[in-house]
Amino acid sequence: MDGSPSSRPELPPHEPRPAGAPTALNGTLVADFSRVLAGPVCTQLLADLGARVIKIEHPDGDDMRHASQASIGGLTAAFLALNRGKQSLVLDLSSPAGHAVAIDLISRADVLVENFTPGVMKRLGLDYDAVAKTNPRLVYCSVSAYGQTGAAARRSGYDPVIQAESGLMSLNGFADGPPVRVGPPVVDVSTGMMACNAVLAGLLARQHTNRGQHVEVALFDTAANLGALYGMSHLIDGGVPARFGQAPPGAAPVGLFEASDGPFYLCIVNDRLFRRLAVDVLGRPDLADDPRFSRNRARAANRPALFADLAAIFSGRSREDWMARLQDANVPAGPVRTVAEAYASPEMKARGLARAVAHEIAGTVPNIGPAVRFSHTSTAAPVPAPALGQHSQTVLEELLGYDATRCAALAAGGAFGKAQHGR
């Protein structure tokens, strides 16, 4: 159900990008066969960098179009969050007519991104070996759960399952409780970022090799890298890292504390910061001089006593008061916010991350800006995620050069599925 305009946060309009500024990937054409999450993260980043991304969708559309979430202008929050700046072309790849259009598009593309289960693109005749024959400069990126080869290659994989299997989930939660999944899809999003890096490296390599290549990224591999700090420890001494909740074992005080009116997180990772906390924030130089607390190793060994002292002190003042004191002393700490509080925060506003962009049905839709900034090649102006098949006619006629007769023949041949999409 579309949200009520009165209940939505009021967002400032997007600031126009510098007039005439180039983009990093201007002139780059991306054939995007990905759907759901990791692949679309990759291609949205490429679109942000200025590539023209053609999102090839099944006639039923990307599953994220049907997510049970808030929606606006007929688009779900999940789809809006992952498909900014793309053009939607509906194709039934199982039909000869739809397959022919896909081949034509791929022959012109610089990049192809797909995240089907390994083997699907080969079955469709769209695998790297098949399409590289006619487009040897193509950078072809495959995103999968467990890689393109091996016993697990054809298994379906989803973010929380990968969290469980990779060991990430075993590190999250409290020592006396069960493993807990990380709420946001960190493996999917990180894999999409890895895939974008791989594509950019492929494009850079093409400049001096004059040929494309097949690059692949796997969710499981990304998860292993996300947990590398703990995996490396295990590989060195054979130990099994355990859940530590809010307080990691290596430094103190690091953890959640309660002010008189709410929680905040404190991160003291060295002796210099602890002295600053004790002297400049708390007015308690005796804590910094106490042999139990003067060195990080000693603080870690005496964590219960240290945390008890700090808890008593922090409970005596409001969170706002402590935040002002901590920030004045440049001690790393921050309030534990809800999502609503985070998006209303001065930090969010200062970075201009949440903005409103024009939408032909809803008037405006929210946009969360990319996490990269460039001094010369500014990111592309944000365009909301497309309606299903919104750009089919544009892609067919303007990019591929098809006339009305050919488009009608393709439709009759089932290229776009049983329903007619596009305008």
Coordinates of C-alpha atoms in Angstrom, one line a residue:
M1 CA 0.0 0.0 0.0
D2 CA 1.3 3.4 -0.8
G3 CA 2.3 5.5 2.2
S4 CA 0.3 8.5 3.2
P5 CA 2.0 11.8 2.2
S6 CA 1.3 13.3 5.6
S7 CA 3.2 10.5 7.4
R8 CA 6.3 10.7 5.2
P9 CA 9.3 12.8 6.3
E10 CA 9.6 16.0 4.3
L11 CA 12.7 16.0 2.2
P12 CA 14.5 18.8 0.5
P13 CA 14.8 18.6 -3.3
H14 CA 17.9 17.1 -4.9
E15 CA 20.5 19.7 -5.6
P16 CA 21.3 19.9 -9.3
R17 CA 24.7 18.5 -10.4
P18 CA 27.2 21.0 -11.8
A19 CA 26.2 22.1 -15.3
G20 CA 28.2 20.3 -18.0
A21 CA 30.2 18.2 -15.6
P22 CA 31.2 14.8 -17.1
T23 CA 30.5 11.5 -15.4
A24 CA 33.1 8.8 -14.8
L25 CA 31.3 6.2 -17.0
N26 CA 29.8 8.5 -19.6
G27 CA 29.2 6.5 -22.8
T28 CA 29.3 3.1 -21.1
L29 CA 26.4 0.7 -21.9
V30 CA 25.5 -1.9 -19.3
A31 CA 23.2 -4.8 -20.1
D32 CA 21.8 -5.7 -16.7
F33 CA 20.3 -9.2 -16.4
S34 CA 20.4 -9.1 -12.6
R35 CA 17.5 -9.0 -10.2
V36 CA 16.7 -9.0 -6.5
L37 CA 19.7 -7.6 -4.6
A38 CA 23.4 -8.1 -5.1
G39 CA 23.4 -7.6 -8.8
P40 CA 21.1 -4.6 -8.8
V41 CA 23.4 -3.0 -6.1
C42 CA 26.3 -3.3 -8.6
T43 CA 24.4 -1.9 -11.6
Q44 CA 22.9 1.0 -9.6
L45 CA 26.4 2.0 -8.6
L46 CA 27.4 1.9 -12.3
A47 CA 24.4 4.0 -13.1
D48 CA 25.4 6.5 -10.4
L49 CA 28.8 6.7 -12.1
G50 CA 27.1 7.7 -15.4
A51 CA 26.7 4.4 -17.3
R52 CA 23.5 3.8 -19.2
V53 CA 22.0 0.7 -17.6
I54 CA 19.4 -1.3 -19.4
K55 CA 17.6 -3.5 -16.9
I56 CA 16.3 -6.6 -18.7
E57 CA 13.2 -7.8 -16.8
H58 CA 11.0 -10.9 -17.1
P59 CA 7.4 -9.9 -18.1
D60 CA 6.5 -10.4 -14.4
G61 CA 9.2 -8.0 -13.3
D62 CA 12.0 -8.2 -10.7
D63 CA 10.9 -9.9 -7.5
M64 CA 11.7 -6.7 -5.6
R65 CA 8.8 -5.0 -7.4
H66 CA 6.5 -7.3 -5.4
A67 CA 8.2 -7.0 -2.0
S68 CA 5.9 -6.6 1.0
Q69 CA 7.1 -3.1 1.9
A70 CA 6.1 0.5 1.8
S71 CA 5.5 1.7 -1.7
I72 CA 5.1 5.0 -3.6
G73 CA 4.1 5.7 -7.1
G74 CA 3.5 2.0 -7.7
L75 CA 7.1 1.1 -6.7
T76 CA 8.2 -0.7 -3.5
A77 CA 10.8 0.8 -1.2
A78 CA 13.0 -2.2 -2.0
F79 CA 12.9 -1.7 -5.8
L80 CA 13.4 2.1 -5.4
A81 CA 16.4 1.6 -3.2
L82 CA 18.2 -0.7 -5.7
N83 CA 17.3 0.5 -9.2
R84 CA 17.9 4.2 -9.4
G85 CA 19.0 5.5 -12.8
K86 CA 18.1 2.4 -14.9
Q87 CA 16.0 1.9 -17.9
S88 CA 13.6 -1.1 -17.9
L89 CA 13.3 -3.3 -21.0
V90 CA 10.9 -6.3 -20.7
L91 CA 12.1 -9.5 -22.5
D92 CA 11.0 -13.1 -22.4
L93 CA 14.4 -14.7 -22.8
S94 CA 12.9 -18.1 -23.3
S95 CA 11.4 -16.9 -26.6
P96 CA 13.5 -16.8 -29.8
A97 CA 12.4 -13.3 -30.4
G98 CA 13.3 -12.1 -26.9
H99 CA 16.6 -13.9 -27.1
A100 CA 17.4 -12.2 -30.4
V101 CA 16.9 -8.8 -28.9
A102 CA 19.1 -9.7 -25.9
I103 CA 21.9 -10.8 -28.3
D104 CA 21.6 -7.5 -30.2
L105 CA 21.8 -5.5 -27.0
I106 CA 24.7 -7.5 -25.7
S107 CA 26.6 -7.1 -28.9
R108 CA 26.6 -3.3 -28.3
A109 CA 27.2 -3.4 -24.5
D110 CA 30.4 -2.6 -22.7
V111 CA 29.3 -4.5 -19.6
L112 CA 27.0 -7.4 -18.8
V113 CA 25.9 -8.2 -15.2
E114 CA 24.0 -11.3 -14.3
N115 CA 23.2 -13.1 -11.1
F116 CA 21.3 -16.2 -12.2
T117 CA 22.1 -19.5 -10.8
P118 CA 25.2 -20.8 -12.6
G119 CA 24.2 -22.6 -15.8
V120 CA 21.1 -20.6 -16.5
M121 CA 22.8 -18.1 -18.8
K122 CA 24.5 -21.0 -20.7
R123 CA 21.1 -22.7 -21.1
L124 CA 19.8 -19.4 -22.6
G125 CA 22.8 -19.2 -24.9
L126 CA 23.9 -16.0 -23.2
D127 CA 26.9 -17.2 -21.3
Y128 CA 30.3 -15.5 -21.6
D129 CA 31.8 -18.0 -24.1
A130 CA 28.8 -17.6 -26.4
V131 CA 28.6 -13.8 -26.4
A132 CA 32.3 -13.0 -26.3
K133 CA 32.6 -14.4 -29.8
T134 CA 30.7 -11.4 -31.2
N135 CA 31.7 -8.9 -28.5
P136 CA 35.3 -9.7 -27.3
R137 CA 35.5 -6.3 -25.5
L138 CA 32.6 -7.2 -23.2
V139 CA 33.2 -7.1 -19.5
Y140 CA 30.9 -9.9 -18.3
C141 CA 30.2 -10.1 -14.5
S142 CA 28.6 -13.1 -12.9
V143 CA 27.3 -12.8 -9.4
S144 CA 26.4 -16.0 -7.6
A145 CA 26.0 -17.5 -4.1
Y146 CA 28.9 -20.0 -4.1
G147 CA 30.8 -19.3 -7.3
Q148 CA 30.6 -20.7 -10.9
T149 CA 32.2 -24.0 -10.2
G150 CA 32.2 -26.7 -7.5
A151 CA 29.7 -28.9 -5.7
A152 CA 27.8 -25.9 -4.3
A153 CA 27.7 -23.8 -7.5
R154 CA 24.1 -24.6 -8.4
R155 CA 22.7 -24.1 -4.9
S156 CA 20.4 -21.2 -4.3
G157 CA 21.9 -18.8 -1.8
Y158 CA 20.4 -15.9 0.2
D159 CA 22.1 -13.4 2.4
P160 CA 21.1 -14.8 5.8
V161 CA 21.9 -18.4 4.7
I162 CA 25.4 -17.2 3.7
Q163 CA 25.7 -15.3 7.0
A164 CA 25.1 -18.6 8.7
E165 CA 27.3 -20.8 6.6
S166 CA 30.3 -18.4 6.4
G167 CA 30.6 -18.0 10.2
L168 CA 29.4 -14.4 10.2
M169 CA 26.3 -15.2 12.2
S170 CA 28.3 -17.0 14.8
L171 CA 30.0 -13.7 15.6
N172 CA 26.9 -11.7 16.0
G173 CA 24.9 -11.6 19.2
F174 CA 25.7 -12.1 22.9
A175 CA 27.9 -14.9 24.3
D176 CA 25.0 -16.4 26.3
G177 CA 22.5 -16.3 23.5
P178 CA 22.1 -17.8 20.0
P179 CA 23.8 -16.5 16.8
V180 CA 21.9 -13.6 15.3
R181 CA 21.7 -12.5 11.7
V182 CA 22.8 -9.0 10.9
G183 CA 19.6 -7.2 10.1
P184 CA 20.5 -5.4 6.9
P185 CA 21.6 -7.6 3.9
V186 CA 25.2 -6.8 4.4
V187 CA 26.5 -9.7 2.4
D188 CA 24.3 -8.9 -0.6
V189 CA 25.2 -5.2 -0.5
S190 CA 28.9 -5.9 0.0
T191 CA 28.8 -8.4 -2.9
G192 CA 27.2 -5.8 -5.1
M193 CA 30.0 -3.4 -4.2
M194 CA 32.6 -6.0 -4.9
A195 CA 31.0 -6.7 -8.3
C196 CA 31.1 -3.0 -9.1
N197 CA 34.8 -3.0 -8.3
A198 CA 35.3 -6.0 -10.5
V199 CA 33.5 -4.4 -13.4
L200 CA 35.5 -1.2 -13.1
A201 CA 38.8 -3.1 -12.9
G202 CA 37.7 -5.0 -16.1
L203 CA 37.0 -1.8 -17.9
L204 CA 40.3 -0.4 -16.8
A205 CA 42.1 -3.5 -17.9
R206 CA 40.4 -3.3 -21.3
Q207 CA 42.0 0.0 -21.9
H208 CA 45.5 -1.6 -22.2
T209 CA 44.5 -5.1 -23.3
N210 CA 41.8 -4.1 -25.8
R211 CA 39.7 -7.1 -24.7
G212 CA 37.0 -7.8 -22.1
Q213 CA 36.9 -10.7 -19.7
H214 CA 34.7 -12.8 -17.5
V215 CA 34.8 -11.7 -13.8
E216 CA 32.9 -13.4 -11.0
V217 CA 31.9 -12.5 -7.5
A218 CA 30.3 -14.8 -4.9
L219 CA 28.3 -14.0 -1.8
F220 CA 30.2 -16.7 0.2
D221 CA 33.6 -15.2 -0.8
T222 CA 32.4 -11.8 0.2
A223 CA 31.2 -13.0 3.5
A224 CA 34.6 -14.7 4.2
N225 CA 36.2 -11.3 3.5
L226 CA 33.8 -9.5 5.8
G227 CA 34.8 -11.8 8.6
A228 CA 38.5 -11.8 7.7
L229 CA 39.7 -10.2 11.0
Y230 CA 38.3 -13.1 12.9
G231 CA 39.1 -15.7 10.3
M232 CA 42.7 -14.6 10.3
S233 CA 42.9 -15.0 14.0
H234 CA 41.5 -18.6 13.7
L235 CA 44.0 -19.4 11.0
I236 CA 46.9 -18.3 13.1
D237 CA 46.1 -19.9 16.5
G238 CA 43.3 -22.4 15.8
G239 CA 41.0 -20.7 18.2
V240 CA 37.3 -20.2 17.6
P241 CA 36.2 -16.6 17.8
A242 CA 33.1 -16.2 19.9
R243 CA 30.2 -13.8 20.1
F244 CA 30.9 -10.7 22.3
G245 CA 27.7 -8.7 22.1
Q246 CA 28.5 -5.0 22.5
A247 CA 31.9 -5.3 24.0
P248 CA 34.7 -6.8 21.9
P249 CA 37.5 -8.4 23.9
G250 CA 40.5 -6.5 22.4
A251 CA 39.8 -3.0 23.8
A252 CA 38.0 -1.3 26.6
P253 CA 35.8 0.6 27.2
V254 CA 34.0 -0.3 23.9
G255 CA 30.3 -0.8 24.2
L256 CA 26.8 0.4 25.0
F257 CA 26.1 2.7 27.9
E258 CA 22.9 4.2 29.3
A259 CA 22.6 7.9 29.9
S260 CA 19.7 9.0 32.1
D261 CA 17.4 9.1 29.1
G262 CA 18.8 6.7 26.5
P263 CA 21.6 4.6 25.2
F264 CA 24.8 5.6 23.4
Y265 CA 27.8 3.7 22.0
L266 CA 31.3 4.5 23.2
C267 CA 34.5 3.3 21.4
I268 CA 37.7 3.8 23.3
V269 CA 40.5 1.8 21.5
N270 CA 43.7 3.2 23.0
D271 CA 45.2 4.8 26.1
R272 CA 45.2 8.3 24.6
L273 CA 41.5 8.2 24.1
F274 CA 40.8 6.8 27.6
R275 CA 42.8 9.6 29.2
R276 CA 40.8 12.1 27.2
L277 CA 37.6 10.5 28.3
A278 CA 38.6 10.3 32.0
V279 CA 40.1 13.8 32.2
D280 CA 38.3 16.0 29.7
V281 CA 34.9 14.4 29.7
L282 CA 34.4 12.8 33.1
G283 CA 36.6 15.0 35.2
R284 CA 38.0 11.9 36.7
P285 CA 41.8 11.8 36.2
D286 CA 42.0 9.2 39.0
L287 CA 40.5 6.7 36.5
A288 CA 43.2 7.3 34.0
D289 CA 45.9 6.9 36.7
D290 CA 44.4 3.8 38.3
P291 CA 46.7 0.8 37.4
R292 CA 43.6 -1.3 36.7
F293 CA 42.7 1.1 33.9
S294 CA 45.7 3.0 32.8
R295 CA 46.6 0.6 30.0
N296 CA 44.4 -1.0 27.5
R297 CA 45.4 -4.6 28.4
A298 CA 44.6 -3.8 32.1
R299 CA 41.3 -2.2 31.2
A300 CA 40.3 -5.3 29.2
A301 CA 41.3 -7.6 32.1
N302 CA 39.2 -5.4 34.5
R303 CA 36.3 -4.7 32.2
P304 CA 33.5 -5.5 34.7
A305 CA 34.9 -3.0 37.3
L306 CA 35.5 -0.4 34.7
F307 CA 32.1 -0.7 33.1
A308 CA 30.4 -0.6 36.5
D309 CA 32.2 2.7 37.3
L310 CA 31.3 4.2 33.9
A311 CA 27.7 3.0 34.1
A312 CA 27.2 4.8 37.4
I313 CA 28.7 8.0 36.0
F314 CA 26.9 8.0 32.7
S315 CA 23.5 7.4 34.3
G316 CA 23.7 10.8 36.0
R317 CA 23.3 13.0 32.9
S318 CA 21.2 13.1 29.8
R319 CA 22.4 11.6 26.5
E320 CA 22.4 15.0 24.9
D321 CA 24.7 16.4 27.6
W322 CA 27.1 13.5 27.3
M323 CA 27.1 13.7 23.5
A324 CA 28.1 17.4 23.7
R325 CA 30.9 16.7 26.2
L326 CA 32.2 13.7 24.2
Q327 CA 32.2 15.5 20.9
D328 CA 33.8 18.6 22.4
A329 CA 36.7 16.3 23.5
N330 CA 36.7 14.4 20.2
V331 CA 36.0 11.1 21.9
P332 CA 34.3 8.7 19.5
A333 CA 30.7 8.1 20.7
G334 CA 27.3 8.3 19.3
P335 CA 23.6 8.0 20.3
V336 CA 21.8 4.8 19.4
R337 CA 19.2 6.0 17.0
T338 CA 16.1 4.6 15.4
V339 CA 16.0 4.7 11.6
A340 CA 13.6 7.6 11.8
E341 CA 16.0 9.5 14.2
A342 CA 19.0 8.7 11.9
Y343 CA 17.2 10.2 8.9
A344 CA 16.3 13.3 10.8
S345 CA 19.8 13.7 12.2
P346 CA 22.1 16.7 11.5
E347 CA 24.7 14.3 10.1
M348 CA 22.3 13.0 7.5
K349 CA 21.2 16.5 6.6
A350 CA 24.8 17.8 6.4
R351 CA 25.7 15.0 3.9
G352 CA 22.5 15.6 1.9
L353 CA 21.9 11.9 1.6
A354 CA 18.1 11.8 1.8
R355 CA 16.5 14.0 -0.9
A356 CA 13.3 14.1 -3.0
V357 CA 13.4 13.6 -6.7
A358 CA 10.7 14.2 -9.2
H359 CA 8.4 11.3 -10.2
E360 CA 5.7 11.5 -12.9
I361 CA 3.1 9.6 -10.8
A362 CA 3.9 10.3 -7.2
G363 CA 5.1 13.9 -7.7
T364 CA 8.3 13.2 -5.8
V365 CA 9.9 10.0 -4.3
P366 CA 12.6 9.7 -1.7
N367 CA 16.2 9.0 -2.8
I368 CA 19.2 7.9 -0.7
G369 CA 22.2 9.3 -2.5
P370 CA 25.4 7.2 -3.3
A371 CA 28.2 7.0 -0.8
V372 CA 30.8 8.4 -3.2
R373 CA 31.7 12.0 -4.1
F374 CA 33.9 13.2 -7.0
S375 CA 35.4 16.7 -7.5
H376 CA 35.3 16.5 -11.3
T377 CA 33.2 13.6 -12.5
S378 CA 30.1 14.2 -10.4
T379 CA 27.7 11.3 -10.0
A380 CA 24.7 11.2 -12.3
A381 CA 21.6 13.1 -11.4
P382 CA 19.3 10.7 -9.6
V383 CA 16.4 9.3 -11.7
P384 CA 13.9 7.1 -9.8
A385 CA 13.7 3.4 -10.5
P386 CA 11.6 2.7 -13.6
A387 CA 8.2 1.2 -14.0
L388 CA 8.1 -2.2 -15.5
G389 CA 8.9 -1.9 -19.3
Q390 CA 9.0 1.9 -19.1
H391 CA 11.8 2.2 -21.6
S392 CA 11.2 -0.8 -23.8
Q393 CA 10.2 1.3 -26.8
T394 CA 13.0 3.8 -26.2
V395 CA 15.6 1.0 -26.1
L396 CA 14.3 -0.8 -29.1
E397 CA 13.9 2.2 -31.3
E398 CA 16.5 4.7 -30.2
L399 CA 19.3 2.4 -29.0
L400 CA 18.8 -0.7 -31.2
G401 CA 17.3 1.2 -34.2
Y402 CA 14.2 -1.0 -34.7
D403 CA 11.3 0.4 -36.6
A404 CA 7.6 0.0 -35.7
T405 CA 7.2 -2.9 -38.0
R406 CA 10.0 -4.9 -36.4
C407 CA 8.8 -4.0 -32.9
A408 CA 5.3 -5.3 -33.8
A409 CA 6.9 -8.5 -35.2
L410 CA 8.8 -9.0 -32.0
A411 CA 5.7 -8.5 -29.9
A412 CA 3.8 -11.1 -32.1
G413 CA 6.8 -13.5 -31.6
G414 CA 6.5 -13.3 -27.8
A415 CA 9.6 -11.2 -27.2
F416 CA 7.9 -9.3 -24.5
G417 CA 5.8 -12.1 -23.0
K418 CA 2.1 -12.5 -23.3
A419 CA 1.4 -9.0 -22.0
Q420 CA 2.6 -6.0 -24.0
H421 CA 4.9 -3.8 -22.1
G422 CA 6.6 -0.5 -22.9
R423 CA 5.8 2.8 -24.4

